[in-house]
Coordinates of C-alpha atoms in Angstrom, one line a residue:
Chain A
M1242 CA 23.7 -42.0 -5.2
I1243 CA 24.5 -38.7 -3.6
S1244 CA 25.6 -37.2 -6.9
E1245 CA 22.3 -38.4 -8.5
L1246 CA 20.3 -36.8 -5.6
T1247 CA 22.3 -33.6 -5.9
R1248 CA 21.8 -33.4 -9.7
A1249 CA 18.0 -34.2 -9.3
T1250 CA 17.7 -31.5 -6.6
L1251 CA 19.3 -28.9 -8.7
E1252 CA 17.2 -29.8 -11.7
S1253 CA 14.1 -29.5 -9.5
L1254 CA 15.1 -26.2 -8.1
Y1255 CA 15.8 -24.9 -11.6
M1256 CA 12.4 -26.0 -12.9
I1257 CA 10.6 -24.6 -9.8
F1258 CA 12.3 -21.2 -9.9
A1259 CA 12.4 -20.7 -13.6
S1260 CA 8.8 -21.5 -14.1
G1261 CA 8.0 -19.6 -10.9
L1262 CA 9.7 -16.5 -12.2
L1263 CA 8.0 -16.8 -15.6
S1264 CA 4.6 -17.4 -14.0
I1265 CA 4.9 -14.3 -11.8
L1266 CA 6.1 -12.1 -14.7
L1267 CA 3.1 -13.2 -16.7
G1268 CA 0.5 -13.9 -14.0
M1269 CA 0.9 -10.6 -12.3
P1270 CA -0.2 -8.5 -15.4
L1271 CA -3.0 -11.0 -15.9
G1272 CA -4.2 -10.4 -12.4
I1273 CA -4.0 -6.6 -12.9
I1274 CA -6.0 -6.9 -16.1
L1275 CA -8.6 -9.1 -14.4
Y1276 CA -8.9 -6.6 -11.6
T1277 CA -9.2 -3.7 -14.0
C1278 CA -11.8 -5.4 -16.2
A1279 CA -13.8 -6.4 -13.1
G1280 CA -14.0 -2.8 -11.9
S1281 CA -15.1 -1.3 -15.2
K1282 CA -18.6 -1.4 -16.7
R1283 CA -17.2 -1.0 -20.2
L1284 CA -15.0 -4.0 -19.9
A1285 CA -17.5 -6.3 -18.1
S1286 CA -17.8 -8.7 -21.1
V1287 CA -14.0 -8.9 -21.4
Y1288 CA -13.9 -9.8 -17.8
R1289 CA -16.5 -12.6 -18.2
V1290 CA -14.5 -14.2 -21.1
M1291 CA -11.2 -14.0 -19.2
D1292 CA -12.8 -15.2 -16.0
V1293 CA -14.1 -18.4 -17.7
S1294 CA -10.8 -19.0 -19.5
V1295 CA -8.8 -18.8 -16.3
N1296 CA -11.2 -21.3 -14.7
I1297 CA -10.9 -23.7 -17.6
F1298 CA -7.1 -23.7 -17.5
R1299 CA -7.2 -24.2 -13.7
S1300 CA -9.6 -27.1 -13.8
V1301 CA -7.7 -29.3 -16.3
P1302 CA -5.6 -31.8 -14.2
F1303 CA -1.9 -31.0 -14.7
I1304 CA -0.9 -34.4 -16.0
I1305 CA -3.7 -34.1 -18.7
L1306 CA -2.6 -30.6 -19.5
I1307 CA 1.0 -31.9 -20.2
L1308 CA -0.4 -34.4 -22.6
L1309 CA -2.7 -31.9 -24.3
L1310 CA 0.2 -29.5 -24.7
I1311 CA 2.6 -32.0 -26.3
P1312 CA 2.4 -30.5 -29.8
V1313 CA 2.8 -26.9 -28.5
T1314 CA 5.6 -27.9 -26.2
R1315 CA 7.5 -29.5 -29.0
R1316 CA 7.1 -26.4 -31.2
V1317 CA 8.1 -24.0 -28.4
T1318 CA 11.0 -25.8 -26.8
G1319 CA 12.0 -28.3 -29.5
T1320 CA 11.4 -31.3 -27.2
I1321 CA 8.8 -32.8 -24.9
I1322 CA 11.1 -34.2 -22.2
G1323 CA 13.7 -32.7 -19.9
P1324 CA 13.5 -29.6 -17.6
N1325 CA 13.0 -27.0 -20.3
A1326 CA 9.9 -28.7 -21.7
A1327 CA 8.6 -29.1 -18.1
I1328 CA 9.2 -25.4 -17.4
F1329 CA 6.9 -24.5 -20.4
N1330 CA 4.2 -26.9 -19.1
L1331 CA 4.5 -25.6 -15.6
T1332 CA 4.3 -22.0 -16.7
V1333 CA 1.2 -22.6 -18.7
A1334 CA -0.5 -24.2 -15.7
A1335 CA 0.7 -21.6 -13.2
V1336 CA 0.0 -18.4 -15.0
P1337 CA -3.8 -18.5 -14.7
F1338 CA -3.4 -19.7 -11.1
F1339 CA -1.1 -16.8 -10.2
G1340 CA -3.3 -14.4 -12.1
R1341 CA -6.3 -15.4 -9.9
L1342 CA -4.2 -15.1 -6.7
T1343 CA -3.1 -11.7 -7.8
E1344 CA -6.6 -10.6 -8.6
N1345 CA -7.8 -11.7 -5.1
A1346 CA -4.9 -9.8 -3.5
L1347 CA -5.6 -6.6 -5.4
N1348 CA -9.3 -6.9 -4.3
T1349 CA -8.1 -6.4 -0.7
L1350 CA -7.2 -2.8 -1.5
P1351 CA -9.9 -0.8 0.4
R1352 CA -12.4 1.0 -1.9
G1353 CA -11.7 4.2 -0.1
V1354 CA -8.0 4.1 -0.8
S1355 CA -8.7 3.7 -4.5
D1356 CA -11.2 6.5 -4.3
S1357 CA -8.7 8.8 -2.6
A1358 CA -6.2 8.1 -5.3
Q1359 CA -8.7 8.9 -8.0
A1360 CA -9.7 12.1 -6.2
M1361 CA -6.0 13.1 -6.3
G1362 CA -6.1 12.7 -10.1
V1363 CA -3.8 9.7 -10.6
T1364 CA -3.4 8.2 -14.1
Y1365 CA -4.1 4.5 -14.6
R1366 CA -0.4 3.7 -14.7
Q1367 CA 0.3 5.7 -11.5
F1368 CA -2.6 4.0 -9.9
V1369 CA -1.3 0.5 -10.7
F1370 CA 2.3 1.0 -10.0
M1371 CA 2.2 3.6 -7.1
V1372 CA -1.0 2.5 -5.3
L1373 CA -2.5 -0.8 -6.3
V1374 CA 0.5 -3.0 -6.3
P1375 CA 2.6 -1.4 -3.5
E1376 CA -0.4 -1.3 -1.2
T1377 CA -1.0 -5.0 -1.6
L1378 CA 2.6 -6.0 -1.8
P1379 CA 2.7 -8.3 1.3
D1380 CA -0.1 -10.4 -0.1
H1381 CA 1.7 -10.8 -3.4
I1382 CA 4.8 -12.1 -1.6
L1383 CA 2.6 -14.6 0.2
N1384 CA 1.0 -15.6 -3.1
A1385 CA 4.4 -16.1 -4.6
S1386 CA 5.3 -18.6 -1.9
V1387 CA 2.0 -20.4 -2.4
L1388 CA 2.8 -20.5 -6.1
L1389 CA 6.3 -21.8 -5.7
I1390 CA 5.2 -24.6 -3.3
N1391 CA 2.5 -25.6 -5.8
L1392 CA 5.2 -25.7 -8.4
V1393 CA 7.3 -28.1 -6.1
T1394 CA 4.4 -30.6 -6.3
Y1395 CA 3.8 -30.0 -10.0
T1396 CA 7.4 -30.4 -10.8
A1397 CA 7.3 -33.8 -9.1
I1398 CA 4.3 -34.7 -11.2
A1399 CA 6.1 -33.6 -14.4
G1400 CA 8.9 -35.9 -13.3
A1401 CA 6.6 -38.9 -14.0
V1402 CA 6.6 -38.0 -17.7
G1403 CA 10.3 -37.4 -18.2
A1404 CA 10.9 -33.9 -16.8
G1405 CA 13.8 -35.0 -14.7
G1406 CA 14.3 -33.7 -11.1
L1407 CA 13.5 -35.3 -7.8
G1408 CA 10.1 -36.6 -8.9
Q1409 CA 11.5 -38.6 -11.7
L1410 CA 14.3 -39.9 -9.5
A1411 CA 11.8 -41.1 -6.9
I1412 CA 9.7 -42.9 -9.5
N1413 CA 12.6 -44.4 -11.5
Y1414 CA 14.8 -45.6 -8.7
G1415 CA 12.3 -45.9 -5.9
Y1416 CA 9.0 -47.1 -7.4
Y1417 CA 10.3 -49.1 -10.4
R1418 CA 13.4 -50.6 -8.7
F1419 CA 12.0 -50.8 -5.2
Q1420 CA 14.7 -48.5 -3.7
W1421 CA 12.4 -47.0 -1.1
N1422 CA 15.2 -45.1 0.6
V1423 CA 15.5 -43.0 -2.6
V1424 CA 11.8 -42.1 -2.4
L1425 CA 12.3 -41.2 1.2
Y1426 CA 15.3 -38.9 0.5
S1427 CA 13.5 -37.3 -2.4
V1428 CA 10.5 -36.6 -0.3
I1429 CA 12.6 -35.2 2.5
I1430 CA 14.4 -32.8 0.1
L1431 CA 11.0 -31.7 -1.4
V1432 CA 9.6 -31.1 2.1
L1433 CA 12.7 -29.0 3.0
I1434 CA 12.4 -26.9 -0.2
S1435 CA 8.7 -26.2 0.5
Q1436 CA 9.4 -25.3 4.2
G1437 CA 12.2 -23.0 3.1
I1438 CA 10.0 -21.2 0.6
Q1439 CA 7.2 -20.8 3.0
L1440 CA 9.5 -19.5 5.8
L1441 CA 11.1 -17.0 3.4
G1442 CA 7.7 -15.8 2.0
T1443 CA 6.1 -15.4 5.4
S1444 CA 8.9 -13.5 7.0
L1445 CA 9.4 -11.2 3.9
S1446 CA 5.7 -10.5 3.8
R1447 CA 5.6 -9.8 7.6
M1448 CA 8.5 -7.4 7.2
L1449 CA 6.7 -5.5 4.4
R1450 CA 3.3 -5.3 6.2
K1451 CA 3.1 -1.9 7.9
Chain B
M1426 CA -18.1 35.2 -7.1
S1427 CA -19.2 31.6 -6.9
L1428 CA -16.6 28.9 -7.3
L1429 CA -18.9 26.0 -7.5
E1430 CA -22.3 26.0 -9.1
V1431 CA -24.6 22.9 -9.0
K1432 CA -27.8 22.8 -10.9
N1433 CA -30.6 20.3 -11.1
L1434 CA -28.4 17.5 -9.9
C1435 CA -29.9 14.1 -9.8
V1436 CA -28.1 11.0 -8.6
S1437 CA -29.7 7.5 -8.5
F1438 CA -28.4 4.1 -7.5
S1439 CA -29.8 0.9 -8.8
A1440 CA -30.2 -2.1 -6.6
K1441 CA -31.9 -5.4 -7.6
G1442 CA -32.9 -3.9 -10.9
K1443 CA -34.7 -1.0 -9.2
E1444 CA -33.5 2.6 -9.6
F1445 CA -34.0 4.9 -6.6
A1446 CA -33.1 8.6 -6.4
V1447 CA -30.4 9.6 -3.8
L1448 CA -30.3 13.2 -4.8
D1449 CA -33.3 14.9 -6.4
N1450 CA -32.8 18.2 -8.2
V1451 CA -30.2 19.6 -5.9
E1452 CA -29.1 23.2 -6.4
L1453 CA -26.0 24.5 -4.7
S1454 CA -23.9 27.6 -5.0
V1455 CA -20.6 28.0 -3.1
E1456 CA -18.9 31.4 -2.9
Q1457 CA -15.2 31.6 -3.5
G1458 CA -13.4 31.7 -0.1
S1459 CA -16.4 30.7 2.0
I1460 CA -17.1 27.7 4.2
M1461 CA -20.2 25.8 3.2
G1462 CA -21.8 23.1 5.5
I1463 CA -23.8 20.3 4.0
A1464 CA -26.1 19.0 6.8
G1465 CA -28.9 16.5 7.2
V1466 CA -29.6 13.3 9.0
S1467 CA -27.9 10.0 8.0
G1468 CA -29.0 8.8 4.6
A1469 CA -30.1 12.2 3.4
G1470 CA -27.5 12.0 0.6
K1471 CA -24.8 14.3 2.0
T1472 CA -21.8 12.1 1.3
T1473 CA -23.2 11.2 -2.2
L1474 CA -23.4 14.9 -2.9
L1475 CA -19.8 15.4 -1.8
R1476 CA -18.7 12.5 -4.0
T1477 CA -20.5 13.9 -6.9
L1478 CA -18.8 17.2 -6.7
N1479 CA -15.5 15.7 -8.1
L1480 CA -17.3 13.0 -10.0
L1481 CA -16.2 10.1 -7.9
Q1482 CA -20.0 9.5 -8.3
R1483 CA -21.4 10.2 -11.7
P1484 CA -24.8 12.0 -11.6
A1485 CA -27.7 10.8 -13.7
S1486 CA -28.4 14.4 -14.8
G1487 CA -27.6 18.0 -13.9
K1488 CA -24.8 20.4 -14.2
I1489 CA -21.7 21.0 -12.0
A1490 CA -19.6 24.0 -12.8
F1491 CA -16.3 24.4 -10.9
D1492 CA -14.5 27.7 -11.5
G1493 CA -16.6 28.3 -14.5
V1494 CA -15.8 24.9 -16.1
D1495 CA -18.6 22.4 -16.7
I1496 CA -16.8 19.4 -15.2
M1497 CA -19.2 16.9 -16.7
S1498 CA -18.2 17.6 -20.2
V1499 CA -14.4 17.6 -19.8
S1500 CA -12.1 14.7 -20.9
Q1501 CA -10.6 12.2 -18.5
E1502 CA -7.3 14.0 -18.8
E1503 CA -8.9 17.4 -18.0
L1504 CA -10.8 15.9 -15.1
R1505 CA -7.6 14.6 -13.6
V1506 CA -6.1 18.1 -13.7
L1507 CA -9.3 19.5 -12.3
R1508 CA -9.3 17.0 -9.4
R1509 CA -5.9 18.1 -8.4
R1510 CA -7.4 21.5 -7.6
I1511 CA -9.9 19.9 -5.2
G1512 CA -8.6 18.3 -2.0
V1513 CA -10.7 15.6 -0.4
I1514 CA -10.5 14.5 3.2
F1515 CA -12.5 11.3 3.5
Q1516 CA -14.3 10.2 6.7
S1517 CA -12.1 7.1 7.0
Y1518 CA -9.0 9.2 6.0
N1519 CA -8.0 6.5 3.4
L1520 CA -4.2 6.9 3.9
F1521 CA -1.8 4.6 2.0
R1522 CA -0.9 2.1 4.7
N1523 CA 2.4 1.0 3.1
K1524 CA 3.7 4.5 2.7
T1525 CA 5.3 6.7 5.4
V1526 CA 3.5 9.8 6.5
A1527 CA 6.0 11.9 4.5
R1528 CA 5.3 9.8 1.3
N1529 CA 1.5 10.0 2.0
I1530 CA 1.6 13.8 2.2
A1531 CA 4.0 14.1 -0.8
F1532 CA 2.0 11.7 -3.0
P1533 CA -0.3 14.2 -4.7
V1534 CA 2.7 16.3 -5.9
I1535 CA 4.8 13.3 -6.8
I1536 CA 2.1 12.2 -9.3
E1537 CA 2.1 15.7 -10.7
G1538 CA 5.8 15.0 -11.7
V1539 CA 7.5 17.2 -9.1
N1540 CA 10.8 15.6 -8.2
K1541 CA 10.8 13.5 -5.1
K1542 CA 13.2 15.6 -3.1
K1543 CA 11.2 18.8 -3.7
A1544 CA 8.0 17.0 -3.0
L1545 CA 9.2 15.6 0.4
E1546 CA 10.5 19.1 1.3
K1547 CA 7.1 20.5 0.7
A1548 CA 5.5 17.7 2.7
R1549 CA 7.8 18.7 5.5
E1550 CA 6.6 22.3 5.4
I1551 CA 3.0 21.3 5.6
A1552 CA 3.7 18.7 8.3
E1553 CA 5.3 21.5 10.3
E1554 CA 2.2 23.6 10.1
L1555 CA 0.0 20.7 11.1
E1556 CA 2.3 19.6 13.9
L1557 CA 3.1 16.3 12.3
I1558 CA 6.8 16.8 11.9
H1559 CA 7.8 14.2 14.5
R1560 CA 5.6 11.6 12.6
L1561 CA 7.1 11.9 9.1
G1562 CA 8.8 8.6 9.2
S1563 CA 5.9 6.7 10.8
Y1564 CA 3.4 4.5 9.0
P1565 CA -0.4 5.2 9.3
S1566 CA -1.1 2.2 11.5
Q1567 CA 1.2 3.7 14.1
L1568 CA -0.8 7.0 14.3
S1569 CA -3.7 8.0 16.4
G1570 CA -7.0 8.8 14.7
G1571 CA -6.5 12.6 15.1
E1572 CA -3.0 12.3 13.6
Q1573 CA -4.2 10.2 10.7
Q1574 CA -6.8 12.9 10.0
R1575 CA -4.2 15.6 10.0
V1576 CA -2.1 13.6 7.6
S1577 CA -5.1 13.3 5.4
I1578 CA -5.6 17.1 5.6
A1579 CA -1.9 17.8 4.9
R1580 CA -2.2 15.5 1.9
A1581 CA -5.2 17.5 0.6
L1582 CA -3.4 20.8 1.1
I1583 CA -0.1 20.1 -0.5
T1584 CA -1.3 20.8 -4.0
N1585 CA -2.6 24.3 -2.9
P1586 CA -6.1 23.4 -3.9
R1587 CA -8.9 25.9 -4.7
M1588 CA -11.3 24.0 -2.6
I1589 CA -11.3 21.2 -0.1
L1590 CA -14.1 18.7 0.7
L1591 CA -14.4 17.2 4.2
D1592 CA -16.6 14.3 4.8
E1593 CA -17.8 14.1 8.5
P1594 CA -14.4 15.4 9.8
T1595 CA -15.5 15.4 13.5
S1596 CA -17.6 12.3 13.8
A1597 CA -14.8 10.2 15.2
L1598 CA -13.2 12.8 17.4
D1599 CA -13.5 13.8 21.0
P1600 CA -14.7 17.4 21.8
F1601 CA -11.1 18.6 22.3
L1602 CA -9.9 17.3 18.9
T1603 CA -13.1 18.6 17.3
S1604 CA -12.3 22.1 18.5
R1605 CA -8.7 21.7 17.3
I1606 CA -9.8 20.5 13.8
L1607 CA -12.4 23.2 13.4
R1608 CA -9.8 25.9 14.3
L1609 CA -7.5 24.3 11.7
V1610 CA -10.3 24.4 9.1
K1611 CA -11.0 28.0 9.8
R1612 CA -7.3 28.9 9.5
V1613 CA -6.9 27.0 6.3
N1614 CA -9.9 28.9 5.0
S1615 CA -8.7 32.4 6.1
V1616 CA -4.9 32.1 5.7
H1617 CA -4.8 30.0 2.5
G1618 CA -8.0 31.3 1.1
V1619 CA -9.3 27.8 0.4
T1620 CA -13.0 27.3 -0.2
V1621 CA -14.2 24.6 2.1
I1622 CA -17.2 22.3 2.0
I1623 CA -17.9 20.3 5.1
V1624 CA -20.4 17.4 5.3
T1625 CA -21.6 16.9 8.8
H1626 CA -24.6 15.8 10.8
D1627 CA -23.4 17.8 13.8
M1628 CA -25.2 21.2 13.9
S1629 CA -22.6 22.7 16.3
V1630 CA -20.0 22.3 13.6
I1631 CA -22.1 24.3 11.2
K1632 CA -22.7 27.0 13.8
R1633 CA -19.0 27.3 14.6
V1634 CA -17.4 27.4 11.2
C1635 CA -19.8 27.7 8.4
D1636 CA -20.8 30.8 6.5
Q1637 CA -23.5 29.0 4.5
I1638 CA -25.5 25.8 5.1
A1639 CA -27.1 23.5 2.6
Y1640 CA -29.7 21.2 4.4
L1641 CA -30.6 18.0 2.7
E1642 CA -33.7 15.9 3.5
K1643 CA -34.2 12.6 1.8
G1644 CA -32.1 13.8 -1.2
K1645 CA -33.9 17.1 -1.6
M1646 CA -32.2 20.4 -0.7
V1647 CA -34.6 22.1 1.7
F1648 CA -32.5 25.1 2.6
C1649 CA -29.4 26.7 1.1
G1650 CA -28.2 30.1 2.4
P1651 CA -26.5 31.9 5.3
T1652 CA -26.1 30.0 8.5
H1653 CA -27.9 32.5 10.7
D1654 CA -30.9 32.6 8.3
Y1655 CA -31.2 28.8 8.5
F1656 CA -31.1 28.9 12.3
S1657 CA -33.6 31.7 12.7
E1658 CA -36.0 29.8 10.4
Y1659 CA -35.2 26.7 12.4
Y1660 CA -36.1 28.4 15.7
L1661 CA -39.2 29.9 14.3
S1662 CA -40.5 26.7 12.8
V1663 CA -41.2 24.6 15.8
S1664 CA -42.1 21.5 13.9
H1665 CA -38.4 20.9 13.2
D1666 CA -37.5 19.9 16.7
D1667 CA -39.1 18.1 19.7
H1668 CA -37.1 20.2 22.1
A1669 CA -38.5 23.5 20.7
A1670 CA -42.0 22.1 20.6
E1671 CA -41.8 21.1 24.2
Q1672 CA -40.6 24.6 25.1
L1673 CA -43.5 26.2 23.4
E1674 CA -46.0 23.9 25.1
K1675 CA -44.5 24.9 28.5
A1676 CA -44.5 28.6 27.6
K1677 CA -48.2 28.4 26.6
K1678 CA -49.1 26.8 29.9
I1679 CA -47.3 29.5 31.8
L1680 CA -49.0 32.1 29.7
A1681 CA -52.4 30.6 30.5
E1682 CA -51.7 30.5 34.2
N1683 CA -50.3 34.0 34.5
G1684 CA -52.7 35.7 32.2
G1685 CA -50.4 37.1 29.6
N1686 CA -51.8 37.8 26.2
K1687 CA -49.1 37.6 23.6
L1688 CA -46.4 35.0 23.2
V1689 CA -43.5 36.1 20.9
R1690 CA -40.4 34.4 19.7
L1691 CA -37.5 36.7 18.9
V1692 CA -34.3 35.9 17.0
F1693 CA -31.2 38.1 17.4
W1694 CA -28.1 38.0 15.3
G1695 CA -24.8 39.9 15.4
E1696 CA -24.4 43.0 17.5
A1697 CA -28.1 43.3 18.4
A1698 CA -27.7 40.1 20.5
G1699 CA -25.6 42.1 22.9
E1700 CA -28.0 45.1 23.3
P1701 CA -30.7 45.6 26.0
I1702 CA -33.5 45.6 23.3
L1703 CA -36.4 44.6 25.6
W1704 CA -35.6 47.4 27.9
K1705 CA -35.2 49.9 25.0
C1706 CA -38.4 49.0 23.3
S1707 CA -40.5 48.9 26.4
K1708 CA -39.3 52.3 27.8
G1709 CA -42.3 54.6 28.5
L1710 CA -44.9 52.0 27.6
D1711 CA -47.5 50.3 29.7
V1712 CA -46.3 46.8 29.0
S1713 CA -44.9 44.0 31.1
V1714 CA -42.5 41.5 29.6
N1715 CA -41.9 38.0 30.9
I1716 CA -38.9 36.1 29.6
L1717 CA -39.9 32.4 29.4
Y1718 CA -36.9 31.0 27.6
G1719 CA -33.6 32.3 26.2
E1720 CA -30.5 31.0 24.6
I1721 CA -27.4 32.6 23.1
E1722 CA -24.8 30.9 21.0
E1723 CA -21.5 31.9 19.4
F1724 CA -21.7 31.6 15.6
K1725 CA -18.9 32.2 13.2
H1726 CA -20.0 35.7 12.4
G1727 CA -21.0 36.7 16.0
P1728 CA -23.5 35.8 18.6
F1729 CA -26.9 34.4 17.7
G1730 CA -29.7 34.3 20.2
T1731 CA -33.3 33.4 20.6
L1732 CA -35.9 34.5 23.2
L1733 CA -39.4 33.4 24.0
V1734 CA -41.3 36.2 25.8
A1735 CA -44.8 36.8 27.0
T1736 CA -46.2 40.4 27.1
C1737 CA -49.3 42.0 28.5
G1738 CA -50.5 45.5 29.1
K1739 CA -52.4 48.0 26.9
D1740 CA -49.3 49.1 24.9
S1741 CA -48.4 45.6 23.8
A1742 CA -49.1 46.3 20.2
E1743 CA -46.8 49.4 20.2
F1744 CA -44.1 47.4 22.0
L1745 CA -44.2 44.6 19.4
R1746 CA -44.1 47.2 16.6
R1747 CA -40.9 48.7 18.1
L1748 CA -39.4 45.2 18.7
S1749 CA -39.9 44.1 15.1
G1750 CA -37.7 46.9 13.9
N1751 CA -34.9 45.9 16.3
V1752 CA -34.6 42.2 16.1
Y1753 CA -33.5 39.9 13.2
K1754 CA -36.7 37.9 13.1
M1755 CA -39.8 38.0 15.1
E1756 CA -42.9 35.8 15.3
V1757 CA -46.0 36.3 17.3
L1758 CA -47.2 32.9 18.4
T1759 CA -50.5 33.6 20.1

């Protein structure tokens, strides 16, 4: 029992953090592109298209998204069950979400600060990497913890369709075999993971906020 | 030689599908090494004009030449280089809140590709000059308003700019800090030879530091020239100011009661303000002079004074003729 729980926990953590990392790596640039397009008259139409696409991806329920993605998942990961397939699904769902969170965080940069950077003659690259992102860093850290906690939930949902991890354990042993204590243990572990992530995110963000 | 030349500048904003003009055919010429004040009431377009000078705001039409270069026709890359020659000190300072004071000051040279160590060393030198040395490791949120402003000035000076633009530098400061910052601006101008443009609604700032004034009214430039010329016109045209109009009414009343026959407003500027001109001009004449109102102020280029006098006597005309040759401006009011 204990070894089952440990294995499922590690599987869950692997899925959460691998998809989390991928989503941040891809979602952050998406957010920066959204921010840039929103602020430019020339790119206004690009922004509209991206804005609508992000909304569409975010409004499809995750369990439906997994089903819709089956052919793509099979092609990309070679399988449709197990942690790696789940990571692909989770990432597809989380990138638009994190992109939107990033865009919102970037929008908190005061207009005046962006003006003063322009007045100094920064290049676009310098603006993004030396002003825009560093100045809003504490918000990105908070966003990352929101993302990871969402992924805890999503990972459990993915468990229902064969991803493995705590979600699947709870459903297979607890729900189908009436071992409610397994459900309870799984939930307790998921709560602890979420609390840990939130605590870490909040304190790191507070440390960086000057 | 003029460093900045603005011609027929028009800026308009659109709101709810309607265009309205914020600046209307503005002309401006700023001499190399001078301090120019842009004045006017709130909403006259002062800040917009300042933002247009380095194209943070794109004008609808017109021409802006900086150091002989038409800045509206240069490429993005050239504009970036050009902007590095113009320091801007914003009204809200706009410091980077997640960077230390040292990094804030060094930032403009770091983006030019100067190595970090050298940049921070240069930041240290400037911080020394602006009495910020003990604050180098602090973050902007830990500083007072006056300190944040000095950081913002240091950040503008580190690139050795040809020109700095200050937006309402004294509006958030107490009188003591105002004097301090104005002294600093004058020193930067005289020691570093930096041309300065100050936007302000505070006329005392103009009087104390500016060589030239550009006065905006509802987006139109109503005056652009030497400060003392502006103020002598200002004192002569009563309509400008309730206080002056009230003075004149009082003076006319006194005149009617005491039987004087001429009411004259005189403006002195420079050395003449210190001379006993009334005495000199009335010597040997049958004229009596009654001073109704007088004021003298210290301008950047010397004292500036205005007098409201009533005269009577049979040599009044000769007295006024002599006066007109000895004062900066004179106007006979009755």
